[in-house]
């Protein structure tokens, strides 16, 4: 299926490895011009070596000034932005009572505010040409308990923000959606580390918690992203699309 993404200008945060890197490859396969964002130049250069014709930006997206400069540089070079994918994120902490308040702030600083800020700038540009797509990578835990409460809270806020922005700009030709991945395995990811440390426990987790009987792959998330970025998904607005092999418990 031709998704009509050839020659589109795409910016992806958190894309030097894992899900973000797979998203970048999927857009490249569709013929798009792709720029990726990451914190470490070593990882970005490796991604560029692996993927080929991409632009790389070393940016700490938790820093407001660096985010603004990123968008200025991207727009100066490309002249427009057709697709923004907010994939950067991370979290720490434990239960509510075990977690310092500072860790809640940190979770929002990495998972929520970068997406809000970059989406706002991108949407303003997209509205001018009445075309564009923004996809926020959320999580199944943004809609239910489980995992780290700091991460869950920030992803829940991101899902809500996605719906609010979508309703505001859809009539101006800009489409905004989010994706809620389940447990995805990739090199240097959290599940690789856990599998190495506790293989039997993780096998039991998969058997009990994931009806599909396996982890998801970054490529499966990437395929959903490129579809949502295309005109084939023009009637999908403000949605949070679950891609999880049946893992989530939520009925909404």
mmCIF file of C-alpha atoms in Angstrom:
data_model
loop_
_atom_site.group_PDB
_atom_site.id
_atom_site.type_symbol
_atom_site.label_atom_id
_atom_site.label_comp_id
_atom_site.label_asym_id
_atom_site.label_seq_id
_atom_site.Cartn_x
_atom_site.Cartn_y
_atom_site.Cartn_z
ATOM 1 C CA UNK A 1 0.000 0.000 0.000
ATOM 2 C CA UNK A 2 1.354 3.412 -0.964
ATOM 3 C CA UNK A 3 0.830 5.637 2.073
ATOM 4 C CA UNK A 4 1.672 8.819 0.191
ATOM 5 C CA UNK A 5 4.545 9.757 2.524
ATOM 6 C CA UNK A 6 7.222 10.183 -0.138
ATOM 7 C CA UNK A 7 9.064 13.512 0.174
ATOM 8 C CA UNK A 8 7.378 14.341 3.489
ATOM 9 C CA UNK A 9 9.583 16.041 6.076
ATOM 10 C CA UNK A 10 9.552 14.003 9.291
ATOM 11 C CA UNK A 11 11.030 14.761 12.725
ATOM 12 C CA UNK A 12 11.283 11.983 15.331
ATOM 13 C CA UNK A 13 12.497 12.405 18.908
ATOM 14 C CA UNK A 14 14.085 9.611 20.929
ATOM 15 C CA UNK A 15 15.057 7.933 17.677
ATOM 16 C CA UNK A 16 18.655 6.794 17.966
ATOM 17 C CA UNK A 17 17.591 3.268 18.954
ATOM 18 C CA UNK A 18 14.616 1.008 19.678
ATOM 19 C CA UNK A 19 11.129 2.091 18.698
ATOM 20 C CA UNK A 20 12.210 5.526 17.504
ATOM 21 C CA UNK A 21 14.871 4.103 15.222
ATOM 22 C CA UNK A 22 12.389 1.613 13.760
ATOM 23 C CA UNK A 23 9.967 4.468 13.115
ATOM 24 C CA UNK A 24 12.695 6.356 11.282
ATOM 25 C CA UNK A 25 13.433 3.333 9.086
ATOM 26 C CA UNK A 26 9.758 2.869 8.278
ATOM 27 C CA UNK A 27 9.438 6.480 7.108
ATOM 28 C CA UNK A 28 12.627 6.116 5.053
ATOM 29 C CA UNK A 29 11.141 3.027 3.413
ATOM 30 C CA UNK A 30 8.123 5.175 2.492
ATOM 31 C CA UNK A 31 10.388 7.706 0.782
ATOM 32 C CA UNK A 32 10.224 10.455 3.416
ATOM 33 C CA UNK A 33 12.969 12.878 4.427
ATOM 34 C CA UNK A 34 13.765 11.885 8.001
ATOM 35 C CA UNK A 35 15.453 13.733 10.861
ATOM 36 C CA UNK A 36 16.063 12.058 14.207
ATOM 37 C CA UNK A 37 16.749 13.494 17.656
ATOM 38 C CA UNK A 38 18.738 11.972 20.495
ATOM 39 C CA UNK A 39 20.887 12.878 23.467
ATOM 40 C CA UNK A 40 24.191 11.228 22.576
ATOM 41 C CA UNK A 41 26.120 11.837 19.374
ATOM 42 C CA UNK A 42 27.611 8.342 19.443
ATOM 43 C CA UNK A 43 24.149 6.742 19.275
ATOM 44 C CA UNK A 44 22.956 9.209 16.650
ATOM 45 C CA UNK A 45 25.959 8.574 14.430
ATOM 46 C CA UNK A 46 25.439 4.824 14.762
ATOM 47 C CA UNK A 47 21.801 5.247 13.761
ATOM 48 C CA UNK A 48 22.837 7.338 10.767
ATOM 49 C CA UNK A 49 25.339 4.660 9.771
ATOM 50 C CA UNK A 50 22.641 1.988 10.063
ATOM 51 C CA UNK A 51 19.822 3.906 8.390
ATOM 52 C CA UNK A 52 21.599 5.946 5.751
ATOM 53 C CA UNK A 53 20.189 9.209 4.452
ATOM 54 C CA UNK A 54 18.927 10.941 7.593
ATOM 55 C CA UNK A 55 19.691 14.162 9.453
ATOM 56 C CA UNK A 56 20.639 13.943 13.119
ATOM 57 C CA UNK A 57 20.168 16.432 15.948
ATOM 58 C CA UNK A 58 21.838 16.075 19.327
ATOM 59 C CA UNK A 59 19.315 17.624 21.701
ATOM 60 C CA UNK A 60 18.273 17.222 25.316
ATOM 61 C CA UNK A 61 14.531 17.481 24.812
ATOM 62 C CA UNK A 62 13.968 18.077 28.524
ATOM 63 C CA UNK A 63 15.573 21.506 27.975
ATOM 64 C CA UNK A 64 13.135 24.145 26.724
ATOM 65 C CA UNK A 65 15.760 26.274 24.989
ATOM 66 C CA UNK A 66 17.223 23.277 23.186
ATOM 67 C CA UNK A 67 13.739 22.250 21.993
ATOM 68 C CA UNK A 68 13.089 25.707 20.567
ATOM 69 C CA UNK A 69 16.477 25.722 18.843
ATOM 70 C CA UNK A 70 15.806 22.259 17.421
ATOM 71 C CA UNK A 71 12.597 23.388 15.764
ATOM 72 C CA UNK A 72 14.249 26.551 14.475
ATOM 73 C CA UNK A 73 17.080 24.552 12.904
ATOM 74 C CA UNK A 74 14.752 21.921 11.448
ATOM 75 C CA UNK A 75 12.404 24.481 9.891
ATOM 76 C CA UNK A 76 15.282 26.591 8.597
ATOM 77 C CA UNK A 77 16.710 23.581 6.771
ATOM 78 C CA UNK A 78 13.510 21.897 5.589
ATOM 79 C CA UNK A 79 11.165 24.840 5.175
ATOM 80 C CA UNK A 80 8.271 22.927 6.711
ATOM 81 C CA UNK A 81 7.356 20.024 8.943
ATOM 82 C CA UNK A 82 4.895 17.414 7.700
ATOM 83 C CA UNK A 83 5.133 14.841 10.489
ATOM 84 C CA UNK A 84 6.254 15.066 14.110
ATOM 85 C CA UNK A 85 6.676 11.892 16.177
ATOM 86 C CA UNK A 86 7.217 12.465 19.900
ATOM 87 C CA UNK A 87 8.889 9.289 21.102
ATOM 88 C CA UNK A 88 11.389 10.524 23.692
ATOM 89 C CA UNK A 89 10.708 9.518 27.273
ATOM 90 C CA UNK A 90 11.770 7.619 30.342
ATOM 91 C CA UNK A 91 11.037 7.404 34.032
ATOM 92 C CA UNK A 92 12.151 6.245 37.442
ATOM 93 C CA UNK A 93 10.572 5.640 40.837
ATOM 94 C CA UNK A 94 8.278 3.029 42.312
ATOM 95 C CA UNK A 95 4.974 3.162 44.122
ATOM 96 C CA UNK A 96 3.419 6.508 45.053
ATOM 97 C CA UNK A 97 4.646 6.316 48.645
ATOM 98 C CA UNK A 98 8.135 5.212 47.624
ATOM 99 C CA UNK A 99 8.656 7.903 45.004
ATOM 100 C CA UNK A 100 10.087 11.356 45.668
ATOM 101 C CA UNK A 101 8.095 14.291 44.367
ATOM 102 C CA UNK A 102 11.121 15.268 42.264
ATOM 103 C CA UNK A 103 10.722 12.045 40.284
ATOM 104 C CA UNK A 104 7.186 12.999 39.322
ATOM 105 C CA UNK A 105 8.537 16.275 37.954
ATOM 106 C CA UNK A 106 11.289 14.408 36.113
ATOM 107 C CA UNK A 107 8.785 12.051 34.497
ATOM 108 C CA UNK A 108 6.750 14.949 33.147
ATOM 109 C CA UNK A 109 9.911 16.743 32.051
ATOM 110 C CA UNK A 110 10.893 13.787 29.878
ATOM 111 C CA UNK A 111 7.547 12.274 28.804
ATOM 112 C CA UNK A 112 5.079 15.164 28.685
ATOM 113 C CA UNK A 113 6.466 18.693 28.364
ATOM 114 C CA UNK A 114 8.778 17.973 25.406
ATOM 115 C CA UNK A 115 5.836 16.556 23.441
ATOM 116 C CA UNK A 116 3.605 19.488 24.378
ATOM 117 C CA UNK A 117 6.198 22.095 23.425
ATOM 118 C CA UNK A 118 7.290 20.485 20.146
ATOM 119 C CA UNK A 119 3.679 19.713 19.187
ATOM 120 C CA UNK A 120 2.675 23.322 19.772
ATOM 121 C CA UNK A 121 5.427 24.656 17.506
ATOM 122 C CA UNK A 122 4.802 21.992 14.857
ATOM 123 C CA UNK A 123 1.024 22.486 14.906
ATOM 124 C CA UNK A 124 1.418 26.231 14.405
ATOM 125 C CA UNK A 125 3.475 25.543 11.273
ATOM 126 C CA UNK A 126 1.163 22.803 10.025
ATOM 127 C CA UNK A 127 -1.934 24.980 10.417
ATOM 128 C CA UNK A 128 -0.374 27.555 8.075
ATOM 129 C CA UNK A 129 -0.377 25.028 5.234
ATOM 130 C CA UNK A 130 -3.460 23.160 6.467
ATOM 131 C CA UNK A 131 -1.659 19.843 6.457
ATOM 132 C CA UNK A 132 0.338 17.703 8.839
ATOM 133 C CA UNK A 133 0.366 14.905 11.357
ATOM 134 C CA UNK A 134 1.554 14.584 14.950
ATOM 135 C CA UNK A 135 1.906 11.203 16.647
ATOM 136 C CA UNK A 136 2.693 10.899 20.349
ATOM 137 C CA UNK A 137 4.066 7.624 21.663
ATOM 138 C CA UNK A 138 2.198 6.976 24.914
ATOM 139 C CA UNK A 139 1.774 3.622 26.686
ATOM 140 C CA UNK A 140 -0.889 1.147 27.705
ATOM 141 C CA UNK A 141 -0.040 2.205 31.259
ATOM 142 C CA UNK A 142 -1.299 5.683 30.511
ATOM 143 C CA UNK A 143 -4.787 4.167 30.835
ATOM 144 C CA UNK A 144 -4.328 1.696 33.694
ATOM 145 C CA UNK A 145 -2.147 0.969 36.706
ATOM 146 C CA UNK A 146 1.013 -1.072 36.495
ATOM 147 C CA UNK A 147 4.681 -0.298 36.187
ATOM 148 C CA UNK A 148 6.016 3.024 37.496
ATOM 149 C CA UNK A 149 3.390 5.489 38.677
ATOM 150 C CA UNK A 150 5.456 8.478 37.520
ATOM 151 C CA UNK A 151 5.581 7.106 33.978
ATOM 152 C CA UNK A 152 1.890 6.179 34.009
ATOM 153 C CA UNK A 153 0.836 9.658 35.108
ATOM 154 C CA UNK A 154 2.908 11.389 32.435
ATOM 155 C CA UNK A 155 1.635 9.098 29.688
ATOM 156 C CA UNK A 156 -1.964 9.592 30.839
ATOM 157 C CA UNK A 157 -1.449 13.337 30.559
ATOM 158 C CA UNK A 158 0.045 12.863 27.084
ATOM 159 C CA UNK A 159 -2.990 10.894 25.920
ATOM 160 C CA UNK A 160 -5.275 13.655 27.220
ATOM 161 C CA UNK A 161 -3.164 16.361 25.575
ATOM 162 C CA UNK A 162 -3.289 14.491 22.272
ATOM 163 C CA UNK A 163 -7.087 14.506 22.275
ATOM 164 C CA UNK A 164 -7.253 18.202 23.192
ATOM 165 C CA UNK A 165 -4.849 19.261 20.450
ATOM 166 C CA UNK A 166 -6.524 16.976 17.897
ATOM 167 C CA UNK A 167 -9.925 18.560 18.499
ATOM 168 C CA UNK A 168 -8.391 22.013 18.142
ATOM 169 C CA UNK A 169 -6.605 21.535 14.813
ATOM 170 C CA UNK A 170 -8.374 18.747 12.888
ATOM 171 C CA UNK A 171 -10.621 21.232 11.078
ATOM 172 C CA UNK A 172 -7.459 23.008 9.911
ATOM 173 C CA UNK A 173 -6.074 19.928 8.209
ATOM 174 C CA UNK A 174 -3.788 18.733 11.012
ATOM 175 C CA UNK A 175 -4.217 15.256 12.452
ATOM 176 C CA UNK A 176 -3.025 14.341 15.973
ATOM 177 C CA UNK A 177 -3.081 10.867 17.508
ATOM 178 C CA UNK A 178 -1.210 8.753 20.020
ATOM 179 C CA UNK A 179 -0.118 5.142 20.166
ATOM 180 C CA UNK A 180 -0.101 3.042 23.325
ATOM 181 C CA UNK A 181 2.473 0.272 22.962
ATOM 182 C CA UNK A 182 2.564 -2.689 25.259
ATOM 183 C CA UNK A 183 5.804 -4.416 26.216
ATOM 184 C CA UNK A 184 8.248 -4.091 23.331
ATOM 185 C CA UNK A 185 11.606 -5.871 23.225
ATOM 186 C CA UNK A 186 14.621 -4.303 21.553
ATOM 187 C CA UNK A 187 18.378 -4.206 21.965
ATOM 188 C CA UNK A 188 19.538 -1.979 24.848
ATOM 189 C CA UNK A 189 15.935 -1.755 26.049
ATOM 190 C CA UNK A 190 14.557 -2.414 29.506
ATOM 191 C CA UNK A 191 13.138 -5.821 28.570
ATOM 192 C CA UNK A 192 16.480 -7.047 27.255
ATOM 193 C CA UNK A 193 18.044 -6.144 30.599
ATOM 194 C CA UNK A 194 15.254 -7.828 32.560
ATOM 195 C CA UNK A 195 15.411 -10.942 30.383
ATOM 196 C CA UNK A 196 19.144 -11.223 30.986
ATOM 197 C CA UNK A 197 18.720 -10.781 34.752
ATOM 198 C CA UNK A 198 15.543 -12.826 35.348
ATOM 199 C CA UNK A 199 14.815 -15.029 32.316
ATOM 200 C CA UNK A 200 12.381 -17.411 34.024
ATOM 201 C CA UNK A 201 10.388 -14.585 35.619
ATOM 202 C CA UNK A 202 10.105 -12.788 32.301
ATOM 203 C CA UNK A 203 8.967 -15.942 30.518
ATOM 204 C CA UNK A 204 6.278 -16.314 33.182
ATOM 205 C CA UNK A 205 5.309 -12.647 32.745
ATOM 206 C CA UNK A 206 4.860 -13.141 29.007
ATOM 207 C CA UNK A 207 2.765 -16.286 29.491
ATOM 208 C CA UNK A 208 0.499 -14.636 32.065
ATOM 209 C CA UNK A 209 0.258 -11.057 30.814
ATOM 210 C CA UNK A 210 0.559 -11.047 27.009
ATOM 211 C CA UNK A 211 -2.094 -13.102 25.201
ATOM 212 C CA UNK A 212 -0.041 -13.001 21.997
ATOM 213 C CA UNK A 213 2.607 -15.020 23.834
ATOM 214 C CA UNK A 214 5.542 -12.760 22.990
ATOM 215 C CA UNK A 215 6.911 -9.251 23.245
ATOM 216 C CA UNK A 216 6.111 -6.752 20.562
ATOM 217 C CA UNK A 217 8.754 -5.511 18.146
ATOM 218 C CA UNK A 218 9.731 -1.912 17.363
ATOM 219 C CA UNK A 219 8.743 -2.541 13.762
ATOM 220 C CA UNK A 220 5.151 -3.323 14.782
ATOM 221 C CA UNK A 221 4.902 0.046 16.516
ATOM 222 C CA UNK A 222 6.542 1.777 13.556
ATOM 223 C CA UNK A 223 4.030 0.345 11.102
ATOM 224 C CA UNK A 224 1.175 1.808 13.127
ATOM 225 C CA UNK A 225 2.920 5.183 13.261
ATOM 226 C CA UNK A 226 3.386 5.540 9.510
ATOM 227 C CA UNK A 227 -0.239 4.595 8.913
ATOM 228 C CA UNK A 228 -1.459 7.272 11.334
ATOM 229 C CA UNK A 229 0.850 9.784 9.646
ATOM 230 C CA UNK A 230 -0.712 9.112 6.257
ATOM 231 C CA UNK A 231 -3.877 10.360 4.597
ATOM 232 C CA UNK A 232 -5.211 6.809 4.893
ATOM 233 C CA UNK A 233 -5.876 7.674 8.563
ATOM 234 C CA UNK A 234 -7.568 11.015 7.896
ATOM 235 C CA UNK A 235 -10.720 10.078 9.862
ATOM 236 C CA UNK A 236 -8.724 8.974 12.899
ATOM 237 C CA UNK A 237 -8.292 12.036 15.111
ATOM 238 C CA UNK A 238 -7.465 12.284 18.805
ATOM 239 C CA UNK A 239 -7.332 8.507 19.125
ATOM 240 C CA UNK A 240 -4.994 6.475 21.276
ATOM 241 C CA UNK A 241 -4.302 3.332 19.264
ATOM 242 C CA UNK A 242 -3.319 0.317 21.343
ATOM 243 C CA UNK A 243 -0.588 -1.927 19.913
ATOM 244 C CA UNK A 244 0.070 -4.522 22.576
ATOM 245 C CA UNK A 245 -0.696 -8.126 21.598
ATOM 246 C CA UNK A 246 -3.741 -8.058 23.883
ATOM 247 C CA UNK A 247 -1.719 -7.118 26.976
ATOM 248 C CA UNK A 248 -3.718 -4.162 28.285
ATOM 249 C CA UNK A 249 -6.517 -4.678 30.775
ATOM 250 C CA UNK A 250 -8.404 -1.466 30.010
ATOM 251 C CA UNK A 251 -11.746 -1.699 28.217
ATOM 252 C CA UNK A 252 -11.597 1.938 27.040
#
